[in-house]
């Protein structure tokens, strides 16, 4: 009876370790999904998330003012 209890305890321990490893991998994958591409402002060179940048003809700017300054200087 004692050996049976011991084997069940070992099996549960192994199951718990395997379950924790899989949940850790899943959380690592979800962390990677939240990583966003960064772009550099053409005017000042500051890096910012692509979703916050102003895009004009495949050029990225950190604010509307820099976009306007770049467009007026290149004309």
CSV table of C-alpha atoms in Angstrom, one decimal, residues 9-68:
chain,number,residue,atom,x,y,z
A,9,UNK,CA,2.8,10.8,-5.6
A,10,UNK,CA,5.6,10.6,-8.1
A,11,UNK,CA,3.2,10.5,-11.1
A,12,UNK,CA,1.4,13.6,-9.8
A,13,UNK,CA,4.7,15.4,-9.3
A,14,UNK,CA,5.7,14.6,-12.9
A,15,UNK,CA,2.3,15.7,-14.2
A,16,UNK,CA,2.6,19.0,-12.3
A,17,UNK,CA,6.1,19.7,-13.7
A,18,UNK,CA,5.0,19.0,-17.3
A,19,UNK,CA,1.9,21.1,-16.9
A,20,UNK,CA,3.8,24.1,-15.5
A,21,UNK,CA,6.3,23.9,-18.4
A,22,UNK,CA,3.6,24.0,-21.0
A,23,UNK,CA,1.8,27.0,-19.4
A,24,UNK,CA,5.1,28.8,-19.2
A,25,UNK,CA,5.8,28.3,-22.9
A,26,UNK,CA,2.3,29.6,-23.7
A,27,UNK,CA,2.8,32.8,-21.7
A,28,UNK,CA,6.2,33.3,-23.5
A,29,UNK,CA,4.4,33.1,-26.8
A,30,UNK,CA,1.8,35.6,-25.8
A,31,UNK,CA,4.5,38.0,-24.7
A,32,UNK,CA,6.0,37.8,-28.1
A,33,UNK,CA,2.7,38.7,-29.7
A,34,UNK,CA,2.6,42.0,-27.8
A,35,UNK,CA,6.0,43.1,-29.2
A,36,UNK,CA,5.5,45.8,-31.8
A,37,UNK,CA,7.8,47.0,-34.6
A,38,UNK,CA,9.5,50.3,-34.1
A,39,UNK,CA,10.4,52.9,-36.7
A,40,UNK,CA,12.6,55.9,-36.8
A,41,UNK,CA,11.4,59.5,-37.5
A,42,UNK,CA,12.9,60.7,-40.8
A,43,UNK,CA,13.3,64.2,-39.4
A,44,UNK,CA,14.8,63.8,-35.9
A,45,UNK,CA,15.7,60.1,-35.8
A,46,UNK,CA,13.7,59.2,-32.6
A,47,UNK,CA,12.4,55.6,-32.4
A,48,UNK,CA,8.7,55.0,-31.7
A,49,UNK,CA,6.1,52.2,-32.1
A,50,UNK,CA,4.9,51.9,-35.7
A,51,UNK,CA,1.3,52.3,-34.5
A,52,UNK,CA,2.0,55.7,-33.0
A,53,UNK,CA,4.0,57.1,-36.0
A,54,UNK,CA,2.7,59.3,-38.7
A,55,UNK,CA,3.1,57.5,-42.1
A,56,UNK,CA,3.5,59.6,-45.3
A,57,UNK,CA,4.7,57.8,-48.5
A,58,UNK,CA,6.5,55.0,-46.5
A,59,UNK,CA,8.3,57.5,-44.4
A,60,UNK,CA,7.6,57.7,-40.6
A,61,UNK,CA,7.5,60.8,-38.4
A,62,UNK,CA,7.1,61.2,-34.7
A,63,UNK,CA,4.7,64.2,-35.0
A,64,UNK,CA,2.8,66.1,-37.6
A,65,UNK,CA,5.1,69.1,-37.2
A,66,UNK,CA,8.1,67.0,-38.3
A,67,UNK,CA,6.1,65.6,-41.2
A,68,UNK,CA,5.2,69.2,-42.4
